[in-house]
Coordinates of C-alpha atoms in Angstrom, one line a residue:
M166 CA -14.2 40.1 -7.9
T167 CA -14.9 38.8 -11.3
L168 CA -16.4 35.7 -12.7
S169 CA -12.9 34.6 -14.1
V170 CA -11.1 35.2 -11.0
V171 CA -13.7 33.3 -8.9
A172 CA -13.7 30.4 -11.7
L173 CA -9.8 30.2 -11.6
Q174 CA -9.6 30.1 -7.6
T175 CA -12.5 27.0 -7.8
S176 CA -10.3 25.5 -10.4
T177 CA -7.1 25.7 -8.4
Q178 CA -8.8 24.5 -5.4
I179 CA -10.1 21.3 -7.4
A180 CA -6.9 20.9 -8.9
R181 CA -5.0 20.8 -5.5
L182 CA -7.8 18.8 -3.9
L183 CA -7.3 16.1 -6.5
I184 CA -3.6 16.2 -6.8
N185 CA -3.3 15.9 -2.8
G186 CA -6.2 13.3 -2.8
L187 CA -4.5 11.0 -5.5
Q188 CA -1.4 11.0 -3.7
A189 CA -2.6 10.1 -0.5
G190 CA -4.7 7.5 -1.8
A191 CA -1.8 6.1 -3.8
I192 CA -0.4 4.8 -0.6
Y193 CA -3.7 3.1 0.6
I194 CA -4.1 1.7 -2.9
L195 CA -0.7 0.1 -3.4
L196 CA -1.5 -1.7 0.3
A197 CA -4.9 -2.6 -0.6
V198 CA -4.4 -4.0 -3.8
G199 CA -1.7 -6.1 -2.3
L200 CA -4.1 -7.2 0.7
S201 CA -7.3 -7.6 -1.7
I202 CA -5.9 -10.1 -4.0
I203 CA -4.1 -12.4 -1.0
L204 CA -7.3 -12.2 0.8
G205 CA -9.6 -12.4 -2.1
T206 CA -7.5 -15.2 -3.7
L207 CA -6.0 -17.4 -0.8
K208 CA -8.7 -16.4 1.6
F209 CA -5.9 -15.5 4.0
V210 CA -6.1 -12.7 6.6
N211 CA -2.7 -11.0 6.8
F212 CA -2.2 -8.8 9.9
A213 CA 1.4 -8.5 9.4
H214 CA 1.0 -6.6 6.2
G215 CA 1.5 -3.5 7.9
A216 CA 5.0 -5.0 9.1
L217 CA 5.8 -5.6 5.0
Y218 CA 5.0 -1.6 4.7
L219 CA 7.9 -1.0 7.3
I220 CA 10.3 -3.5 5.9
G221 CA 9.8 -1.6 2.5
A222 CA 10.5 1.7 4.2
Y223 CA 13.6 1.0 6.4
L224 CA 15.2 -1.0 3.4
G225 CA 14.5 1.8 1.2
L226 CA 16.2 3.8 4.2
I227 CA 19.5 1.8 4.0
V228 CA 19.5 1.2 0.0
A229 CA 18.8 4.9 -0.9
G230 CA 20.4 6.9 1.6
T231 CA 23.1 7.2 4.4
P232 CA 21.5 7.6 7.5
T233 CA 22.6 7.4 11.0
F234 CA 20.5 5.2 13.3
S235 CA 20.8 4.7 17.1
G236 CA 19.5 0.9 17.6
K237 CA 21.8 -2.3 17.8
L238 CA 23.0 -1.4 14.1
A239 CA 25.0 1.6 15.7
E240 CA 26.3 0.0 18.6
W241 CA 27.7 -2.8 16.5
G242 CA 29.6 -0.1 14.7
F243 CA 27.0 0.3 11.6
A244 CA 26.8 3.9 12.9
S245 CA 25.8 4.9 9.2
P246 CA 24.7 1.5 7.6
G247 CA 23.3 3.3 4.5
L248 CA 24.4 2.1 1.0
G249 CA 24.0 5.5 -0.7
L250 CA 23.0 3.7 -3.9
G251 CA 19.9 6.1 -4.8
Y252 CA 16.2 6.0 -5.0
L253 CA 16.1 4.2 -8.6
A254 CA 18.4 1.2 -7.3
A255 CA 15.8 1.6 -4.0
L256 CA 13.0 1.0 -6.5
V257 CA 14.7 -2.3 -8.0
V258 CA 15.9 -3.6 -4.7
V259 CA 13.0 -3.3 -2.4
P260 CA 10.1 -4.7 -4.8
L261 CA 12.5 -7.9 -5.3
V262 CA 13.4 -8.2 -1.7
V263 CA 10.1 -7.9 -0.2
F264 CA 8.6 -10.5 -3.1
V265 CA 11.1 -12.9 -1.7
I266 CA 10.0 -12.1 1.9
G267 CA 6.5 -12.4 0.9
V268 CA 7.0 -16.0 -1.0
V269 CA 8.7 -17.3 2.2
M270 CA 5.8 -16.0 4.5
E271 CA 3.1 -17.8 2.2
R272 CA 5.0 -21.2 2.1
F273 CA 6.1 -21.5 5.7
I274 CA 3.4 -19.5 7.6
A275 CA 0.3 -18.7 5.5
K276 CA 0.2 -22.0 3.7
P277 CA -0.2 -24.3 7.1
F278 CA -3.1 -22.0 8.0
Y279 CA -5.2 -21.9 4.8
D280 CA -7.7 -24.4 6.4
R281 CA -7.8 -22.6 9.6
P282 CA -10.1 -20.3 11.3
D283 CA -9.9 -16.6 10.5
T284 CA -9.2 -16.1 14.2
D285 CA -6.0 -18.4 14.2
Q286 CA -4.6 -16.4 10.9
I287 CA -5.2 -13.1 12.6
L288 CA -3.7 -14.2 15.7
L289 CA -0.7 -15.7 14.0
T290 CA -0.2 -12.7 11.7
Y291 CA -0.5 -10.0 14.5
G292 CA 2.1 -12.0 16.7
I293 CA 4.6 -12.0 13.5
A294 CA 3.7 -8.1 13.1
L295 CA 4.5 -7.4 16.8
I296 CA 7.9 -9.4 16.5
L297 CA 8.7 -7.6 13.6
A298 CA 7.9 -4.3 14.9
E299 CA 10.3 -5.0 18.3
T300 CA 13.1 -6.0 15.9
F301 CA 13.0 -2.8 13.7
R302 CA 12.8 -1.1 17.5
V303 CA 15.9 -3.1 18.5
L304 CA 17.9 -2.7 15.3
F305 CA 17.0 0.6 14.2
G306 CA 15.9 2.6 17.3
G307 CA 12.4 3.7 18.0
Q308 CA 12.6 7.5 16.6
S309 CA 10.6 8.3 13.8
R310 CA 12.4 8.7 10.6
S311 CA 11.7 9.4 6.9
I312 CA 13.4 8.8 3.7
A313 CA 14.9 11.6 1.6
Q314 CA 13.1 12.4 -1.5
P315 CA 15.5 12.0 -4.9
P316 CA 17.2 15.1 -6.1
W317 CA 15.5 14.6 -9.2
A318 CA 12.0 14.8 -8.0
R319 CA 12.8 17.8 -5.5
G320 CA 11.0 21.2 -6.5
S321 CA 7.7 22.3 -8.2
A322 CA 6.0 19.8 -10.4
T323 CA 5.5 23.0 -13.1
G324 CA 8.8 22.3 -14.4
I325 CA 7.6 18.8 -16.0
P326 CA 6.7 19.4 -19.6
V327 CA 3.0 19.3 -20.4
L328 CA 1.8 18.7 -17.2
G329 CA 3.5 21.7 -16.0
D330 CA 1.8 24.1 -18.2
A331 CA -1.5 22.3 -17.1
L332 CA -0.8 23.2 -13.7
Q333 CA 0.1 26.8 -14.2
A334 CA -2.7 27.3 -16.3
L335 CA -4.9 26.0 -13.2
G336 CA -3.1 28.6 -10.9
V337 CA -1.1 25.6 -8.9
N338 CA 2.4 26.3 -8.4
A339 CA 2.9 24.5 -5.1
V340 CA 2.5 20.7 -6.0
S341 CA 6.0 18.8 -5.4
T342 CA 7.1 16.7 -8.3
W343 CA 7.3 14.0 -5.9
R344 CA 3.8 13.7 -5.6
I345 CA 3.1 13.4 -9.0
V346 CA 5.8 10.5 -9.3
V347 CA 4.2 8.6 -6.3
I348 CA 0.6 8.9 -8.2
L349 CA 2.2 7.8 -11.6
L350 CA 4.2 5.2 -10.0
T351 CA 1.1 3.8 -8.1
A352 CA -0.8 4.0 -11.4
I353 CA 1.9 1.8 -13.3
L354 CA 2.2 -1.0 -10.7
V355 CA -1.7 -1.5 -10.4
G356 CA -2.2 -1.5 -13.8
I357 CA 0.4 -4.2 -14.3
V358 CA -1.0 -6.3 -11.7
F359 CA -4.7 -5.7 -13.0
V360 CA -3.7 -6.6 -16.6
L361 CA -1.7 -9.9 -15.0
I362 CA -4.7 -11.1 -12.8
E363 CA -7.0 -10.2 -15.4
Y364 CA -6.0 -11.0 -18.6
T365 CA -3.3 -13.6 -18.4
D366 CA -3.5 -17.5 -18.4
F367 CA -1.9 -17.1 -15.1
G368 CA -4.7 -14.7 -13.7
L369 CA -7.3 -17.0 -15.1
T370 CA -6.1 -19.7 -13.3
V371 CA -5.8 -17.6 -10.1
R372 CA -9.6 -16.4 -10.5
A373 CA -10.6 -20.1 -11.1
G374 CA -8.9 -21.5 -7.8
T375 CA -10.7 -18.5 -6.2
V376 CA -13.7 -20.0 -7.4
D377 CA -13.5 -23.8 -7.2
P378 CA -10.0 -24.8 -6.1
E379 CA -10.9 -28.5 -6.0
M380 CA -12.1 -28.4 -9.6
V381 CA -8.7 -26.8 -11.2
E382 CA -6.6 -29.2 -9.1
L383 CA -8.5 -32.1 -10.6
L384 CA -8.2 -31.0 -14.1
G385 CA -4.4 -31.3 -13.2
V386 CA -3.3 -27.6 -12.4
K387 CA -1.3 -27.0 -9.1
L388 CA -2.5 -24.1 -7.4
S389 CA 0.8 -23.7 -4.9
R390 CA 2.9 -22.0 -7.5
P391 CA 0.0 -19.4 -8.3
Y392 CA -0.8 -18.7 -5.1
L393 CA 2.8 -18.4 -3.9
V394 CA 3.5 -15.7 -6.8
V395 CA 0.3 -13.9 -5.6
F396 CA 1.3 -13.7 -2.0
G397 CA 4.7 -12.3 -3.0
I398 CA 3.0 -9.8 -5.3
G399 CA 0.8 -8.4 -2.6
A400 CA 3.8 -8.4 -0.1
A401 CA 5.9 -6.3 -3.1
L402 CA 3.4 -3.6 -3.2
A403 CA 3.5 -3.2 0.6
G404 CA 6.8 -2.6 0.3
V405 CA 6.6 -0.5 -2.4
A406 CA 3.9 1.3 -0.3
G407 CA 6.5 2.0 2.3
L408 CA 9.3 2.8 0.1
V409 CA 7.2 5.8 -2.0
G410 CA 5.5 6.8 1.4
G411 CA 8.6 7.2 3.4
P412 CA 9.4 10.3 2.2
L413 CA 5.9 12.0 2.6
V414 CA 5.1 10.3 6.1
Q415 CA 7.5 9.9 9.1
F416 CA 7.5 6.0 10.2
N417 CA 8.8 4.2 13.2
P418 CA 8.7 0.6 14.4
D419 CA 4.7 1.2 15.4
Y420 CA 3.7 2.7 12.1
G421 CA 3.0 -0.9 10.6
G422 CA 0.0 -1.2 12.8
T423 CA -1.1 2.4 12.3
I424 CA -1.3 2.1 8.5
L425 CA -2.7 -1.3 8.5
V426 CA -6.4 -0.5 9.7
P427 CA -6.9 2.1 6.8
A428 CA -5.6 -0.5 4.5
F429 CA -8.0 -2.9 5.6
L430 CA -10.9 -0.2 5.7
T431 CA -9.6 0.5 1.9
V432 CA -10.4 -3.3 1.1
V433 CA -13.6 -3.5 2.7
V434 CA -15.2 -0.3 1.4
G435 CA -13.8 -1.4 -2.2
G436 CA -15.1 -5.0 -1.9
V437 CA -12.7 -8.0 -1.0
G438 CA -10.9 -9.6 -3.7
S439 CA -11.5 -6.5 -6.5
I440 CA -8.9 -4.7 -7.7
R441 CA -11.1 -2.2 -8.9
G442 CA -12.7 -1.8 -5.6
A443 CA -9.4 -1.2 -3.4
V444 CA -8.6 1.6 -6.3
L445 CA -11.7 3.3 -5.6
G446 CA -11.7 2.8 -2.0
G447 CA -8.4 4.5 -1.8
L448 CA -9.4 7.0 -3.9
A449 CA -12.3 7.8 -1.7
F450 CA -10.3 7.7 1.4
G451 CA -7.7 9.9 -0.1
L452 CA -10.0 12.4 -1.2
I453 CA -11.7 12.8 2.1
Q454 CA -8.4 13.5 3.8
A455 CA -7.0 15.8 1.6
G456 CA -10.4 17.7 1.4
L457 CA -10.7 18.0 5.2
V458 CA -6.9 19.1 5.3
Q459 CA -7.5 21.9 2.6
F460 CA -10.5 23.0 4.1
G461 CA -8.9 23.2 7.5
F462 CA -10.4 20.1 9.3
S463 CA -7.1 18.3 9.4
Q464 CA -7.9 17.3 13.1
W465 CA -10.6 15.1 11.4
S466 CA -9.0 13.9 8.7
Q467 CA -8.7 10.1 10.3
V468 CA -12.2 10.2 11.5
G469 CA -13.5 11.1 8.0
I470 CA -12.3 7.6 6.3
Y471 CA -13.6 5.8 9.3
A472 CA -16.9 7.7 8.9
L473 CA -17.1 7.1 5.1
A474 CA -16.4 3.2 6.0
A475 CA -19.1 2.9 8.4
V476 CA -21.8 4.8 5.7
V477 CA -20.6 2.6 3.0
L478 CA -20.9 -0.7 5.2
L479 CA -24.3 0.1 6.5
V480 CA -25.6 0.7 2.7
R481 CA -23.8 -1.9 1.1
P482 CA -21.9 -4.7 3.3
Q483 CA -20.1 -6.5 0.3
G484 CA -18.2 -3.1 -0.5
L485 CA -18.9 -0.8 -3.4
L486 CA -17.6 -3.1 -6.2
G487 CA -17.7 -6.7 -3.9
E488 CA -19.8 -9.3 -4.9
E489 CA -22.6 -10.3 -2.6
V490 CA -22.3 -13.6 -1.1
A491 CA -25.3 -16.1 -0.9
V492 CA -26.0 -17.5 2.3

């Protein structure tokens, strides 16, 4: 085997690992950025964040397709309740609806508990997550489902101009277009949120309120509205995660709890309140999972992220990009 062939095989493996890792990490990043801005800004521990993921997934299923359910919707005569409006319509409807749900949650559920202990917040939101999970089970049935990939995103990514040529040059021909779409969409959304928080007057108000809310209020700036928007944005990102993850991983009413733990670990590993940290943690988890799967250790893919979290927290308890809190 010549050196050129070995080099091509190595570059192909690396390219495949990066693409699969970026796609897997994208879901964690969307969830973790939403969690991080809520936890870092409002100091509110939201254990119902995984339920928001499910709302996005089920709502996307209804808006984009025409699925057949077996729960109460079927008993009520909605044997095929999907609207069939297509995935692009779902990309507009789902974030808006989940944003509104987040706003309602902030105003009527989170806000009264801002000054309560973390344990109270956890018990409250965990109870809400259980109620929503059972609601999904009653309405939609308990079986696992997935969202069909849109026709324009099916097939190999080698057909994409410029990117397709680069993939072919690396010998990567089995990457689906949908994986690239997920990666690009995540990058765009996280970039927008980062600019909003870091480089706008709104973001300055939010960050100042995080440091010294009493002083900000004394200056005549009401923090209730920025906090409302931040919670809505975090919820919307979770809904989008459910929408883009639905075609990749099957979901059921219990999946919100399944996805919540690695999402929180991503926040903790990256550093609470840090968008950069959430992105770094999500990428690390995605690459570890993709690497273990690619090299034949798929049964260890979940264990790998917990092992990484344990190592990071032992070495740097505040997270990779978190700020150390003085005691």
